Coordinates of C-alpha atoms in Angstrom, one line a residue:
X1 CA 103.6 101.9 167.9
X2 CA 105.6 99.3 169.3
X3 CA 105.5 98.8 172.8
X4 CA 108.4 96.8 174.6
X5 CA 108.0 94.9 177.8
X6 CA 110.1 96.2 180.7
X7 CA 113.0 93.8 181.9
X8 CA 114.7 93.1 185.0
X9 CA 112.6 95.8 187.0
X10 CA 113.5 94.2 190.3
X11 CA 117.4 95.6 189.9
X12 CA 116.1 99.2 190.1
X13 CA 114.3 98.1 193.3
X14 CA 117.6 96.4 194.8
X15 CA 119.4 99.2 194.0
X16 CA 117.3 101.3 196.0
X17 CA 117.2 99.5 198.7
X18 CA 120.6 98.7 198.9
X19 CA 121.2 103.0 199.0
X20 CA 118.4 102.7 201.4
X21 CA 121.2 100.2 203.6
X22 CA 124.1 102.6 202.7
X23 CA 122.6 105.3 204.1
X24 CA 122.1 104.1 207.4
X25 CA 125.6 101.9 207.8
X26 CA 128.1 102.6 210.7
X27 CA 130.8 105.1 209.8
X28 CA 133.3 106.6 211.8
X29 CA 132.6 109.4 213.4
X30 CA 134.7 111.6 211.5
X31 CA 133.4 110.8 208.0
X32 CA 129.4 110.9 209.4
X33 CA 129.4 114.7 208.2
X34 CA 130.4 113.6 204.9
X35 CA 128.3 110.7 204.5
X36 CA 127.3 110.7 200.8
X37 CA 123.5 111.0 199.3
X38 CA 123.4 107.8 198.3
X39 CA 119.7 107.3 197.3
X40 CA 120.1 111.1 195.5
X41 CA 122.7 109.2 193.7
X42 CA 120.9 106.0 193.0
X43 CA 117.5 107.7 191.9
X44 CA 119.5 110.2 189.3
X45 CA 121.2 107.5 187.5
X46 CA 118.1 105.6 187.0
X47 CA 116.0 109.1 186.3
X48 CA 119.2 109.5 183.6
X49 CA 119.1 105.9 182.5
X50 CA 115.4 104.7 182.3
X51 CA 113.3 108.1 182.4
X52 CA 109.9 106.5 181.9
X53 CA 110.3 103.8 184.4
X54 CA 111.7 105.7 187.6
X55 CA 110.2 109.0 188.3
X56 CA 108.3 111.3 190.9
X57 CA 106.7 108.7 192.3
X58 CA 109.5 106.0 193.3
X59 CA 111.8 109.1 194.6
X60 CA 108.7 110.1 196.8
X61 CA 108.3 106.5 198.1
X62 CA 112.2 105.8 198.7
X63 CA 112.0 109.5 200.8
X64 CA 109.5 108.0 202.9
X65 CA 111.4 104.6 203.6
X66 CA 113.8 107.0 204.2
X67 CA 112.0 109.3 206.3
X68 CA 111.0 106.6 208.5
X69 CA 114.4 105.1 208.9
X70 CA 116.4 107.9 210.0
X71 CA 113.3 109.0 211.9
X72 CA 112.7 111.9 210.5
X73 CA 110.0 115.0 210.0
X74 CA 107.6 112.7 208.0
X75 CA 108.1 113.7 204.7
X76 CA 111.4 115.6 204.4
X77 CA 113.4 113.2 202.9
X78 CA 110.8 112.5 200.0
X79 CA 110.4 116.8 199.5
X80 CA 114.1 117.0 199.0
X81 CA 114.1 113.6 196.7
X82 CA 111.2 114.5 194.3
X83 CA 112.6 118.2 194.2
X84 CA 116.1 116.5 193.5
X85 CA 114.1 114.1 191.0
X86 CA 112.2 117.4 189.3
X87 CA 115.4 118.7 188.2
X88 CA 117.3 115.4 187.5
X89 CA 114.5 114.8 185.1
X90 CA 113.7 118.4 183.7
X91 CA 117.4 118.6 182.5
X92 CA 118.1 114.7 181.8
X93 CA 118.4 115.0 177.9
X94 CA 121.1 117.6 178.2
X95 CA 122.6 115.8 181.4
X96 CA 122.8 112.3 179.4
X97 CA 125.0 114.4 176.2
X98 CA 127.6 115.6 179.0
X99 CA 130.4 113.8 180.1
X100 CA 130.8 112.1 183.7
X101 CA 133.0 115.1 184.7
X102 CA 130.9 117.8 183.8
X103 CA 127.3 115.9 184.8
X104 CA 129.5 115.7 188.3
X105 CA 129.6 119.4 188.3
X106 CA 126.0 120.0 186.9
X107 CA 125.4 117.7 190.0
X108 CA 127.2 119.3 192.3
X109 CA 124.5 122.3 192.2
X110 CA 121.4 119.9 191.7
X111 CA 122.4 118.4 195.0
X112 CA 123.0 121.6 196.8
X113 CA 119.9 123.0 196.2
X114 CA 117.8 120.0 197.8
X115 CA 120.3 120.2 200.6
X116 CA 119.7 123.7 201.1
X117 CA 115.7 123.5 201.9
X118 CA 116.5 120.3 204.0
X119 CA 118.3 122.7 206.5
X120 CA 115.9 125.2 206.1
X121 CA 113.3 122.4 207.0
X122 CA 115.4 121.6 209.7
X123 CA 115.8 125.0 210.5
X124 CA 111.9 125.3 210.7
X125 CA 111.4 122.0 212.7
X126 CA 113.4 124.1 215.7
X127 CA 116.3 122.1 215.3
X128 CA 119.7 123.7 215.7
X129 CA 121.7 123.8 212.3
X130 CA 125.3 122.4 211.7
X131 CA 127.9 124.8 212.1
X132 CA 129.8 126.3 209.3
X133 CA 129.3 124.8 205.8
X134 CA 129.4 121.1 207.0
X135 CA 125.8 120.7 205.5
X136 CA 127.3 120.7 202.1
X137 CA 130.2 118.4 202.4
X138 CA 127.5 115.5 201.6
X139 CA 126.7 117.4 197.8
X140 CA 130.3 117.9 197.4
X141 CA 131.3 114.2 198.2
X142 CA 128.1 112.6 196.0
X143 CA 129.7 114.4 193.4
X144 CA 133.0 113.4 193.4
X145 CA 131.4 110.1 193.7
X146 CA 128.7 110.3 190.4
X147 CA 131.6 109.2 187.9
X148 CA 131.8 105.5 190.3
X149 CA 128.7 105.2 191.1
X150 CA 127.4 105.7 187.4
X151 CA 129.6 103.4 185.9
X152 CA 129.0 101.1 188.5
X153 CA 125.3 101.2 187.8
X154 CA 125.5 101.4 184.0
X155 CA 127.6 98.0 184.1
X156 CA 125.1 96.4 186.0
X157 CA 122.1 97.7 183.8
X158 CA 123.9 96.5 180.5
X159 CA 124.9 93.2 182.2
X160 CA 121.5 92.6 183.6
X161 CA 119.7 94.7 180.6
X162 CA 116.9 95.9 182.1
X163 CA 115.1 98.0 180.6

C-alpha cells in the first residue's frame, strides 16, 4: 500500500474561508435574495475533487462558522451543509464522469433540497417565510454559477497541486 502525503491542505482551508467572507459581503439590496451558496459551492468542489480529505466533518464545522456569523439557530447552517455534503459525496463518482453542464443541473436539485428543510427550519423557529419562490433563487443562481466556480477552483488546485 502506498500512502501519499497530503499537499497544500491550507488552500482548502482559504477557500473556505474566503466563501465564509463571500457570504456575508455587502450586496445591493436587490441581488440579497439571490445571493449565491457560496460555501455549498466551495465544499462540493472539494467533496468532488479530494473525497478523502474534505467530508462530514469540515462541512459541519464551516456550518457552524457559518451559523455564528449570520447569527443563526445554532446549528442550521451545518444540518443543511452535511445533508448537502451526504449527497455531494454519495453520488461524487457519477457527478465527477458528467460534464460541467449537466453536474450544474444534477446540482441544481442537490441544492434545492438542503434549501428546502432550511425554510422548514425556519419555518419551525416561528419565523415568517419569504414570499413566493424567492427561497430558491439562491439554488438556481449557485448553479448557474458551478461551471466558474469549478474551474476556478480546479485551476487553483492543479496550480497549487494539493492533494
Amino acid at each position: 500500500m502506498v500512502v501519499t502525503r497530503s499537499r497544500n491542505g491550507w488552500v482548502i482551508w482559504l477557500s473556505l474561508v474566503l466563501a465564509l467572507l463571500l457570504s456575508v459581503a455587502p450586496m445591493p439590496a436587490f441581488l440579497e435574495a439571490g445571493r449565491p451558496l457560496w460555501l455549498a459551492l466551495f465544499i462540493t468542489y472539494w467533496v468532488l475533487a479530494l473525497p478523502h480529505r474534505v467530508g462530514m466533518v469540515t462541512a459541519w464545522l464551516f456550518g457552524l462558522f457559518a451559523d455564528v456569523l449570520y447569527g443563526s439557530l445554532l446549528g442550521q447552517n451545518a444540518l443543511v451543509l452535511m445533508l448537502t455534503t451526504f449527497f455531494v459525496l454519495t453520488l461524487h463518482q457519477r457527478l465527477r464522469l458528467f460534464p460541467l453542464w449537466q453536474q450544474s443541473v444534477v446540482l441544481l436539485v442537490l441544492f434545492g433540497i438542503p434549501q428546502l428543510v432550511q425554510l422548514w427550519l425556519f419555518a419551525l423557529a416561528g419565523n415568517r417565510p419569504p414570499e413566493a419562490l424567492k427561497f430558491l433563487y439562491p439554488v438556481l443562481i449557485s448553479a448557474l454559477l458551478w461551471p466558474w466556480v469549478h474551474t476556478l477552483l480546479r485551476g487553483l488546485r492543479v496550480r497549487l497541486q494539493v492533494s
